[in-house]
Coordinates of C-alpha atoms and ligand atoms in Angstrom, one line a residue:
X1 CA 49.8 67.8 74.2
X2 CA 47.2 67.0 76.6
X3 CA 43.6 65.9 74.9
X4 CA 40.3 66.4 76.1
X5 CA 36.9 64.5 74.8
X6 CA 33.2 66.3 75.3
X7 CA 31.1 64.3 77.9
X8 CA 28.0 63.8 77.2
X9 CA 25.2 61.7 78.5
X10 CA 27.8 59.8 80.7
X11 CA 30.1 59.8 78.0
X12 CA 33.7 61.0 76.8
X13 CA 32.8 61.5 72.9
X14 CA 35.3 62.5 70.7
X15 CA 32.8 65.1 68.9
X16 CA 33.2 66.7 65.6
X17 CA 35.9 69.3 65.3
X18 CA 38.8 70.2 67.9
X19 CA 39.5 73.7 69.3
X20 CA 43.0 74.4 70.2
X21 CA 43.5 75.9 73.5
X22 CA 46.6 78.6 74.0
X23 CA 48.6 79.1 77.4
X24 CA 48.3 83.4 77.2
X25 CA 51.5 83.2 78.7
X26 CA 53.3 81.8 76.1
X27 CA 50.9 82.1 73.3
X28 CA 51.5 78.2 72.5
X29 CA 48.7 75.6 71.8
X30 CA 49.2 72.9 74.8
X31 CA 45.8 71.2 75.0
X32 CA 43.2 70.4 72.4
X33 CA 39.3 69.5 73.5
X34 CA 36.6 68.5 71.0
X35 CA 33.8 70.7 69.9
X36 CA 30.1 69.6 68.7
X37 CA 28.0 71.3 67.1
X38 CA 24.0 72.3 67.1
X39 CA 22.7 68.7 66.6
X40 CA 24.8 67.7 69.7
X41 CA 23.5 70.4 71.5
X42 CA 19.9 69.3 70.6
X43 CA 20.8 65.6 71.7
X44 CA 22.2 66.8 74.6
X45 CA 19.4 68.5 76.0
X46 CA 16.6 65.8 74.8
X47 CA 19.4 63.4 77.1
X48 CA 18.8 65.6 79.9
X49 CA 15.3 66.2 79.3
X50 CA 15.0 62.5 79.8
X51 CA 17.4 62.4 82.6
X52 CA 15.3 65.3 84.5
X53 CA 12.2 63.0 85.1
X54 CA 14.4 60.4 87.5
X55 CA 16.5 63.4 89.1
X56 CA 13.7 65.8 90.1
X57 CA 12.1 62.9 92.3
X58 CA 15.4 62.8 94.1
X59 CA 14.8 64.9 98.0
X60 CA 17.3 67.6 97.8
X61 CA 18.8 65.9 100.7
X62 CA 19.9 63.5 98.0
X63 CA 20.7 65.9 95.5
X64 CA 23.1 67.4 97.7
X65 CA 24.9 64.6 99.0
X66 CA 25.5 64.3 95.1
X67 CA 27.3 68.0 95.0
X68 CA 29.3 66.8 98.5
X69 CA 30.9 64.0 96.5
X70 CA 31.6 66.4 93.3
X71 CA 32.9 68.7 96.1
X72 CA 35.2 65.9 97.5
X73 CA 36.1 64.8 94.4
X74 CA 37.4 68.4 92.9
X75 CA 39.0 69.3 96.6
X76 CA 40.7 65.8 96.0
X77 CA 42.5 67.4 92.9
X78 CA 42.6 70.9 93.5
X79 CA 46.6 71.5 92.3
X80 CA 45.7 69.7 89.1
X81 CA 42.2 71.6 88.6
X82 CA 44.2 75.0 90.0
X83 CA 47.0 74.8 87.2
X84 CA 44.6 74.1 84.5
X85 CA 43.2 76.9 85.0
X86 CA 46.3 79.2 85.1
X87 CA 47.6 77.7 82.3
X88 CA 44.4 77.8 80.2
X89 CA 43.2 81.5 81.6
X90 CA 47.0 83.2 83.0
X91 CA 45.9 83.9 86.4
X92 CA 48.8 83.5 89.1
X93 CA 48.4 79.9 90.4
X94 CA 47.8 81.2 94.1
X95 CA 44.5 83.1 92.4
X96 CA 43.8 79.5 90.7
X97 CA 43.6 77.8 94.1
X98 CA 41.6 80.5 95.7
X99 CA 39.3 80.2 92.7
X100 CA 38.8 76.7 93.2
X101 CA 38.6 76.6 96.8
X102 CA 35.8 79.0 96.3
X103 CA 33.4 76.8 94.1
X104 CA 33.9 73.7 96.5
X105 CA 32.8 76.8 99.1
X106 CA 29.5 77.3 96.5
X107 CA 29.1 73.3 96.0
X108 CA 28.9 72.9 99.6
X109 CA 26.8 75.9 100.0
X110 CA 24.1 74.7 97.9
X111 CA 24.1 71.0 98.8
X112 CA 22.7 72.2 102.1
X113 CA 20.8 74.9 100.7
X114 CA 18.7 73.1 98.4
X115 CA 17.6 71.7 101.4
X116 CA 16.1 74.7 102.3
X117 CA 14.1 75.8 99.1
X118 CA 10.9 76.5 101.0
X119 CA 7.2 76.6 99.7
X120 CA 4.8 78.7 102.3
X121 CA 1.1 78.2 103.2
X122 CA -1.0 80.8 102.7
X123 CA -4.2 82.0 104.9
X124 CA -7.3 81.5 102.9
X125 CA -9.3 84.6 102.1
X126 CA -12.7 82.2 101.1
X127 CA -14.3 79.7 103.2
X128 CA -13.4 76.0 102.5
X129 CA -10.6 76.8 100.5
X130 CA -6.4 76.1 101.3
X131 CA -3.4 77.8 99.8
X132 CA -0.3 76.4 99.3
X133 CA 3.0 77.6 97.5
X134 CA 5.6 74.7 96.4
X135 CA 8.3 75.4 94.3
X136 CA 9.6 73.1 91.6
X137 CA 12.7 72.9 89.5
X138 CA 12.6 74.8 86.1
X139 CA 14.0 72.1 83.8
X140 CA 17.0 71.6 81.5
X141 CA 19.2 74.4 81.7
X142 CA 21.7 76.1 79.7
X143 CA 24.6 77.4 81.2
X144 CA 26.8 79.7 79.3
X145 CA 30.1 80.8 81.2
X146 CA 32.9 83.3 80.1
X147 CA 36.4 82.9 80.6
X148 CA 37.7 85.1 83.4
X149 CA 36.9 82.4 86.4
X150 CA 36.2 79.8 83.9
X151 CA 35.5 77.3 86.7
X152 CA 34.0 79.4 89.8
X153 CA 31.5 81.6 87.6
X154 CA 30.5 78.1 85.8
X155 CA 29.7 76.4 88.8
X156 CA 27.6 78.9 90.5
X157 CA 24.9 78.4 87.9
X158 CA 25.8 74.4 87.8
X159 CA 25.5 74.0 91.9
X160 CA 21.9 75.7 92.3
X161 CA 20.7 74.0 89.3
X162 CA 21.4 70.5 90.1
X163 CA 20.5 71.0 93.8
X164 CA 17.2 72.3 92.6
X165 CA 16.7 69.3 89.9
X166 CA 17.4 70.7 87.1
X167 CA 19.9 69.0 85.1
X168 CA 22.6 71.1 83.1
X169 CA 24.0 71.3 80.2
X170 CA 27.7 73.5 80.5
X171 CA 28.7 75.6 77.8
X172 CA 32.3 77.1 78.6
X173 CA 34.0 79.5 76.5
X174 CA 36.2 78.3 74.1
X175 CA 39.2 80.4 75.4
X176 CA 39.0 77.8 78.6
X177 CA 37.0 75.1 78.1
X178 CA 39.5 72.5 80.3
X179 CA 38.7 73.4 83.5
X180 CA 35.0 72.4 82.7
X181 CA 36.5 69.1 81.4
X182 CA 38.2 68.0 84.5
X183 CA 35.0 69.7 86.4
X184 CA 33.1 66.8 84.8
X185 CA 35.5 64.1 85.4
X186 CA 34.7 64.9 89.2
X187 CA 31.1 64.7 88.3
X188 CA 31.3 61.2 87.0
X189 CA 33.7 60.2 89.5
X190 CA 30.6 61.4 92.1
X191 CA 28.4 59.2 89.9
X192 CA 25.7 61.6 89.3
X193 CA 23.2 60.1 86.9
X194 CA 24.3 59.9 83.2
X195 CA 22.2 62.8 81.5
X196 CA 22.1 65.0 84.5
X197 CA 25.4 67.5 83.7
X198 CA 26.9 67.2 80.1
X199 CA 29.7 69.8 78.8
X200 CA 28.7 71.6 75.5
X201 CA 32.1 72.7 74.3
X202 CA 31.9 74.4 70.3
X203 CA 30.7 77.3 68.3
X204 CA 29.0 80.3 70.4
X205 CA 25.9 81.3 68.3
X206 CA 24.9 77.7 66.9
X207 CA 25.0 76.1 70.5
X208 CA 23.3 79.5 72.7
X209 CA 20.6 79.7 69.4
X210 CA 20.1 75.8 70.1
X211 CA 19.4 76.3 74.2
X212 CA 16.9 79.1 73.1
X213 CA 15.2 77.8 70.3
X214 CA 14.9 74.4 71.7
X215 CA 11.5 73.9 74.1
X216 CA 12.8 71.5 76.2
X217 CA 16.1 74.0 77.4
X218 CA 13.7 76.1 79.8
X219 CA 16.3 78.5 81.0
X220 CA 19.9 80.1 80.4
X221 CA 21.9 81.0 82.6
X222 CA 24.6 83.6 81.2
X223 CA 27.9 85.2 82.4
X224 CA 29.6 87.3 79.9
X225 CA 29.3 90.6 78.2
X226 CA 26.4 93.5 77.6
X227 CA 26.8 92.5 73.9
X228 CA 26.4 88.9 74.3
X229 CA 23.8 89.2 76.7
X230 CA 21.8 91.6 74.4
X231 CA 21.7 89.1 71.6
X232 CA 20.5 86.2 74.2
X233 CA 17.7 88.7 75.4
X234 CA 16.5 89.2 71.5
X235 CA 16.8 85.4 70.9
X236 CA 14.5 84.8 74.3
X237 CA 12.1 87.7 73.2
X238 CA 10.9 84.7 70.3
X239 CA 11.0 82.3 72.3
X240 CA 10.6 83.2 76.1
X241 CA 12.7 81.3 77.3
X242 CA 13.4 82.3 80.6
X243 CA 17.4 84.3 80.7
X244 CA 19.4 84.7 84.5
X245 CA 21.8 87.5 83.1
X246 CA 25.3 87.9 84.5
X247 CA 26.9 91.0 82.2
X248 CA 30.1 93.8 82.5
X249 CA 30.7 96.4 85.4
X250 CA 32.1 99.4 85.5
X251 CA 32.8 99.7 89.5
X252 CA 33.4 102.8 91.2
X253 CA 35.7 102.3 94.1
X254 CA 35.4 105.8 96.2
X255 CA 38.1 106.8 99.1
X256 CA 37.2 109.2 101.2
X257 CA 39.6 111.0 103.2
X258 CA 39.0 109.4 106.5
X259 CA 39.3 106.3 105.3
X260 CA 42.5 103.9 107.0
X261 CA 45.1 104.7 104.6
X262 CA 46.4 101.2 104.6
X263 CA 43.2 98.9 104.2
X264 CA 42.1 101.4 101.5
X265 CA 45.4 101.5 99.4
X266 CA 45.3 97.1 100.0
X267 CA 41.6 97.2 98.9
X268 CA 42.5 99.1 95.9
X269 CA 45.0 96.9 94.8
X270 CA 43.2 93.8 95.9
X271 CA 39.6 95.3 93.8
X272 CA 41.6 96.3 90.6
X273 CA 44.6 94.1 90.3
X274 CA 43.1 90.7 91.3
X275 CA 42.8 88.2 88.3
X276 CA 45.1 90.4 85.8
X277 CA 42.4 93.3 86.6
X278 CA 40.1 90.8 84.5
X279 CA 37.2 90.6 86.7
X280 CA 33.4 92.0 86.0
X281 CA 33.6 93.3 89.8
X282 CA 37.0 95.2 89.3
X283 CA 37.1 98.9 90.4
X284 CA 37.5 100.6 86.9
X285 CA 36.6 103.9 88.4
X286 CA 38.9 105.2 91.2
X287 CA 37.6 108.1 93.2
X288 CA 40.1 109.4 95.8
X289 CA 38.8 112.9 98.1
X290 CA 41.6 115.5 96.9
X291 CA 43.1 116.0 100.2
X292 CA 44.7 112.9 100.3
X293 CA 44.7 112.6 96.6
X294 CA 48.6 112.9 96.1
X295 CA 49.6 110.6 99.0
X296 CA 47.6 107.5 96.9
X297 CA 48.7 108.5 94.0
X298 CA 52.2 108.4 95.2
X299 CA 52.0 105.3 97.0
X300 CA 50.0 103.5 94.4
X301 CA 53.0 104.2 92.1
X302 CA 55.6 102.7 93.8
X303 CA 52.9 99.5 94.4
X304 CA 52.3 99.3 90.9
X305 CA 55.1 99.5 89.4
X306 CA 56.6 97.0 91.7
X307 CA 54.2 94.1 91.1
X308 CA 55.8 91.2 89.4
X309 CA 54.4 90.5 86.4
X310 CA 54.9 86.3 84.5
X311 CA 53.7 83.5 83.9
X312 CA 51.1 82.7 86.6
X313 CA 53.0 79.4 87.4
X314 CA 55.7 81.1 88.4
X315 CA 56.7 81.7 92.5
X316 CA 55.8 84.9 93.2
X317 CA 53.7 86.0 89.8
X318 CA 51.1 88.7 90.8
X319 CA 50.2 89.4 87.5
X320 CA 49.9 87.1 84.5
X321 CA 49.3 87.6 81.1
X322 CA 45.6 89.3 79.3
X323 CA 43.5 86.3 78.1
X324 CA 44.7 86.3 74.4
X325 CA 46.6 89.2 71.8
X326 CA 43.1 91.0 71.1
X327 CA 42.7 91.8 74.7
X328 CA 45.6 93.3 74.8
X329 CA 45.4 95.7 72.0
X330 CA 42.0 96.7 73.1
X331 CA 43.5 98.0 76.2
X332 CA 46.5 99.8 74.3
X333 CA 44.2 101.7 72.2
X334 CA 41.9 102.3 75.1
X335 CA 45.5 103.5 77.4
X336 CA 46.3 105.7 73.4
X337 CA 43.1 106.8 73.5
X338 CA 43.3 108.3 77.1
X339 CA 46.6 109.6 76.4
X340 CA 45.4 112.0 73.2
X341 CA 42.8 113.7 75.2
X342 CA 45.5 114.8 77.8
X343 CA 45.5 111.7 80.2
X344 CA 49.0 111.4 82.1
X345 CA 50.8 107.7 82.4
X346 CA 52.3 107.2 86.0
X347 CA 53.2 104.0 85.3
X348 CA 52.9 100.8 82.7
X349 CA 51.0 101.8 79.9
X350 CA 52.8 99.6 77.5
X351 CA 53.0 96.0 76.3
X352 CA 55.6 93.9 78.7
X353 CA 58.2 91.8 76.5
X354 CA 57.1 90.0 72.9
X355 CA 56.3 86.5 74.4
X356 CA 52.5 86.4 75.9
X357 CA 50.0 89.1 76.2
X358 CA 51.6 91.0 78.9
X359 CA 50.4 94.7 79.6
X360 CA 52.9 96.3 82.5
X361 CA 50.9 97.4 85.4
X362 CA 49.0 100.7 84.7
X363 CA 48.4 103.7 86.5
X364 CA 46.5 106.7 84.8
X365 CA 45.7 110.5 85.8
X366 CA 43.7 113.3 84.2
X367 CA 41.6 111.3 81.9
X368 CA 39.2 113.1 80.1
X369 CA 35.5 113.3 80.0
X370 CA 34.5 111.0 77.4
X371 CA 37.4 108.8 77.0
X372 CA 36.8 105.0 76.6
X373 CA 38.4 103.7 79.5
X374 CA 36.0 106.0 81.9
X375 CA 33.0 104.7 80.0
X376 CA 33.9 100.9 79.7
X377 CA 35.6 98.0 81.7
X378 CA 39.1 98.2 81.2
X379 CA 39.4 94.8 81.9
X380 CA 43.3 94.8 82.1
X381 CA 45.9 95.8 84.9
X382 CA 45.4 99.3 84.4
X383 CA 43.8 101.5 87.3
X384 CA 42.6 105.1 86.9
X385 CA 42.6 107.7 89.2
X386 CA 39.8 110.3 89.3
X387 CA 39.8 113.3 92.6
X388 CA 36.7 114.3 93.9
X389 CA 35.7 117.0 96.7
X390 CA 32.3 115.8 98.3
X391 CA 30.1 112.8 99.2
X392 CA 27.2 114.6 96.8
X393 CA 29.6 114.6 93.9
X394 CA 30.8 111.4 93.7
X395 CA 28.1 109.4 94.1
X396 CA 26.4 111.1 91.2
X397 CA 29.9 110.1 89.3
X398 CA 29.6 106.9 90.4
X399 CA 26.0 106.2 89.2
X400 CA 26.9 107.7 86.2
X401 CA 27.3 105.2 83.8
X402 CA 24.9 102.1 82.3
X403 CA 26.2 99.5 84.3
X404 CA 25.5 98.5 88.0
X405 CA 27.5 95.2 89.3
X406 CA 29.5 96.5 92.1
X407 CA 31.2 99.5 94.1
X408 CA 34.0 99.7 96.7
X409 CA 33.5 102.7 99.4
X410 CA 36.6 102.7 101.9
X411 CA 36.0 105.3 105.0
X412 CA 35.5 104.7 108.9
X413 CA 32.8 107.3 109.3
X414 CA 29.6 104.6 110.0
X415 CA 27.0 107.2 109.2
X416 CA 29.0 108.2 105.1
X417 CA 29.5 104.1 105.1
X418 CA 25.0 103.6 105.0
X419 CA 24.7 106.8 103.2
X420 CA 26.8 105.8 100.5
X421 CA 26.2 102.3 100.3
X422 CA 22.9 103.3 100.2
X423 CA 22.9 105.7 97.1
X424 CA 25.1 103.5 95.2
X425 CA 23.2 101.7 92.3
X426 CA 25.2 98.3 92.5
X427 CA 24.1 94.9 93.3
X428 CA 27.4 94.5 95.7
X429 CA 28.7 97.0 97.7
X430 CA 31.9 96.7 99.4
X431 CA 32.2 99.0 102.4
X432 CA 36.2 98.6 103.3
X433 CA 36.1 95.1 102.0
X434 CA 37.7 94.4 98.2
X435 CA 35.9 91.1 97.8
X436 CA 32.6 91.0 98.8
X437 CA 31.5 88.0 97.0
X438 CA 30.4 85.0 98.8
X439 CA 28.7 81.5 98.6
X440 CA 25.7 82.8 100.9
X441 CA 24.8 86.4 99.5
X442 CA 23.0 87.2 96.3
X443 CA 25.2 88.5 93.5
X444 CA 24.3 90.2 90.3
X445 CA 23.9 93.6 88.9
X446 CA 21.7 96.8 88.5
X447 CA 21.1 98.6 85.3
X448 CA 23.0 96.8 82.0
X449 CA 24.6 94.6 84.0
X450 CA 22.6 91.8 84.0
X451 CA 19.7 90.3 85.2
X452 CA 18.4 88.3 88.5
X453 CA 21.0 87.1 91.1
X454 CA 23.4 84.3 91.6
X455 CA 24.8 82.9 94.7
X456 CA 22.8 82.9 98.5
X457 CA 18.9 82.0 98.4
X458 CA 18.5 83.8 95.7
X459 CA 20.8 81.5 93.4
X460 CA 18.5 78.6 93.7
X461 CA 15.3 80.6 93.2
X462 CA 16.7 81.4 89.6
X463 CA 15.8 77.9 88.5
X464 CA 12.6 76.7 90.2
X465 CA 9.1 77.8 89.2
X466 CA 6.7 78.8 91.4
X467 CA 3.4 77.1 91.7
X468 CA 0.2 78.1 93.8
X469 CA -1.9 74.9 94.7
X470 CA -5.4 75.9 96.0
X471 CA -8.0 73.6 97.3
X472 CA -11.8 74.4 97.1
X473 CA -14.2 72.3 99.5
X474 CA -12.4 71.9 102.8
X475 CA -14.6 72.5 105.5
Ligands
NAP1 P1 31.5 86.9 76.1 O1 32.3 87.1 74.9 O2 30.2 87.5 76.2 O3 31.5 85.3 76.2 C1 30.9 84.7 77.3 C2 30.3 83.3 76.9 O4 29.3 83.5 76.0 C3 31.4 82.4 76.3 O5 31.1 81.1 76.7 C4 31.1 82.6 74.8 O6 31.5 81.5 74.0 C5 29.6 82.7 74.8 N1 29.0 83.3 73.7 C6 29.5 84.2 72.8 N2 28.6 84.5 71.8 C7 27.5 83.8 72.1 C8 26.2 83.7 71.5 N3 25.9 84.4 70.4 N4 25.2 82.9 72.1 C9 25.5 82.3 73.2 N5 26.7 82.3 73.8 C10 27.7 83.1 73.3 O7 32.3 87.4 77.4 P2 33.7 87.1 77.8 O8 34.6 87.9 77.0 O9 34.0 85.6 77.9 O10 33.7 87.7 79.3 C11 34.0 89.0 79.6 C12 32.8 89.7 80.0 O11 32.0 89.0 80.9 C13 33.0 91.1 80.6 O12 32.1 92.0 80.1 C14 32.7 90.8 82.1 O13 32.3 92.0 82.8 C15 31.6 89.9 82.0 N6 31.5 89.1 83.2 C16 30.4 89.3 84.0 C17 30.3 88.7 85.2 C18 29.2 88.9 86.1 O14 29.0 88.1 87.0 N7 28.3 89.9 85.9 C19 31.3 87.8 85.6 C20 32.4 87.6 84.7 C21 32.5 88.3 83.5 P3 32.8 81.5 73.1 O15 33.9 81.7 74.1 O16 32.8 80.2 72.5 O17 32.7 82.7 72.2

């Protein structure tokens, strides 16, 4: 069994307690990583406190040549870093290297952003006086992370905030807590200063009410659910401490009939089946025009039903396992659920053998009004399939729920493609593209799903202040 210490302040310390961590796949402990509790976390973030005075004097030049090395150093042992996290999360490995490849993408993004973090000078309005506008890292930061891309959706809060001077402190959930481990090995093997990015691996409440209760943590940085999220905002409301918010989706993805058959029925495998149909940006909502309503239907059966479901190790594995046995009966119920109030099963709908979380690919029709799956992220290989008769129609659908992360809109009529985009109310919109997310854009969400952006310039802004400098008597 492999073992894992926390790192801290430079440090592998063997911490307090351990927490066991499963392969989904085979529902068997095969790693164990310690866990520290609230006086850690306070430790921790008086270290990087200390730490932040040396590393915000650093030029971002220098900061960045830091996240190169972290980059080299992770690209360096991307099959070992890759098969962590299949094993620790389920995802098929090819999905593991794409994910990893991605946040060397966001480390080398940032390292040369950061050098672009501009101030402005502004034209006086008085005689004798001068305006400037700098901006200057926030401070220590708490980054929380969720499971689902334990390393990629970790880093992209990590990245900015170092590049930016903030040092970090990295709380990953406890359901995958190794890749963030092996994430700081390649941080100390880039020998960024001891201080500057610890990993705060324990118990939820005790560590996220430490980052908000303690002064010196003077932002958090969150990806996880609405719930979660909620509680962080009522914490902050004491406190102020300043909250980036990264919470659920719900996405419409909307075909309309003159869409490219092909790139549409790709995009809606790619948008809902990607990561076990565990991601915050998968289509949960799938609006098809009823002309060509039957022909995806059809066709999405046979691709469905013929993905190949394992362990994400395996050759081949398009879909792996849920995250853990609670996942899985949530989406059972939720599929049950559906299935009372009328809806039809096309295919799946049930658990896949009695080793591992398994859920065989789904495919659902006629689901009701109200049902729990239309109102909330299935988060599960289980797509659901909705007709609609005009542009007017299903936008309103679309917009109708609390959430507001992203929407997919496949067609090749240019003028629908703005109108549509436009009317959506999601921070991402893919127009015949399944995975809009990238290194240089802003990402985030509208509505319940979070707050402020991650990712492009706006990913850095989230942790520096902004300061106006005015001087009086220049003549
Ligand atoms: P979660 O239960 O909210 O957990 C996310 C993180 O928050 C974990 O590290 C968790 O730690 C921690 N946490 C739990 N309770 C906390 C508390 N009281 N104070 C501080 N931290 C706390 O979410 P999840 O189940 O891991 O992730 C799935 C959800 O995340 C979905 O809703 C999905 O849509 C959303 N998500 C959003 C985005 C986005 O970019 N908007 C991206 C990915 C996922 P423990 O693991 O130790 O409990």
């Amino acid at each position: 069994m492999k073992k894992y210490n926390v790192y801290l302040n430079g440090e592998w310390l063997e911490g307090e307690q351990q927490i066991q961590v499963l392969n989904p796949a085979t529902g068997e402990v095969f790693a164990e990583v310690a866990s520290v509790g609230r006086d850690a976390a306070k430790k921790a973030i008086d270290d990087a406190h200390e730490a932040f005075d040396q590393w915000k004097i650093l030029t971002a030049k220098e900061r960045g040549n830091y996240l190169k090395a972290i980059a080299s150093a992770l690209e360096s042992r991307a099959d070992e870093m890759a098969e962590i996290i299949t094993m620790e999360n389920g995802k098929p490995l090819t999905q593991a290297k794409g994910e990893v490849a991605m946040t060397v993408d966001h480390l080398l993004w940032f390292a040369e952003e950061g050098r672009r973090a501009y101030g402005r000078v502004v034209p006086q309005q008085m005689d004798g006086k001068r305006h400037m506008v700098i901006k200057q890292p926030v401070g220590v930061v708490g980054a929380i992370a969720p499971w689902n891309f334990p390393l990629v959706l970790a880093i992209r809060k990590v990245a900015p905030a170092l590049v930016a001077g903030c040092p970090v402190l990295l709380k990953p959930a406890s359901a995958t807590p190794l890749s963030a481990c092996l994430f700081a090995e390649c941080v100390e093997e880039a020998g960024v200063p001891k201080g500057v990015f610890q990993v705060v691996v324990g118990n939820a409440s005790e560590i996220g009410n430490e980052m908000l209760e303690n002064p010196l943590c003077r932002k958090i940085s969150f990806t996880g659910s609405t719930e979660v999220g909620r509680k962080l905002i009522a914490g902050a409301a004491r406190t102020c401490t300043e909250l980036s918010l990264e919470l659920g989706g719900n996405a419409p993805l909307i075909v309309f009939e003159d869409a490219d058959f092909e790139q549409a029925l790709e995009g809606i495998m790619i948008a809902k089946f990607r990561n076990n149909g565990q991601s915050c940006i998968a289509a949960n909502r799938i609006y098809i025009q009823r002309p060509v309503f039957e022909k995806y239907k059809d066709a999405l059966v046979e691709r469905i039903s013929s993905l190949k479901v394992g362990e994400g190790l395996e050759d081949a594995v398009e879909i792996g396992p849920l995250v853990d046995e609670q996942a899985l009966s949530q989406v059972l119920e939720m599929i049950d659920e559906a299935v009372r109030g009328g809806a039809i099963v096309l295919a799946g709908g049930k658990r896949l053998g009695d080793q591992g979380a398994f859920l065989a690919p789904t495919l659902l029709i006629d689901v009701p009004d109200g049902a729990l799956c239309r109102q909330e992220e299935i988060f599960a290989p289980a797509a659901v399939l909705y007709p609609f008769d005009n542009e007017e129609e299903v936008i309103r659908a679309a917009n109708d729920t609390e959430f507001g992360l992203a929407a997919y809109v496949f067609t090749t009529d240019l003028n629908r493609a703005f109108r549509v985009s436009e009317a959506l109310e999601a921070g991402t919109v893919g127009v015949n593209d399944p995975a809009p997310s990238t290194s240089n854009c802003p990402f985030g969400g509208f509505k319940q799903s979070g707050w402020g952006r991650e990712l492009g310039r706006e990913g850095i802004e989230a942790y520096q202040e902004t300061k106006h400098i005015s001087l009086g008597g220049v003549f």
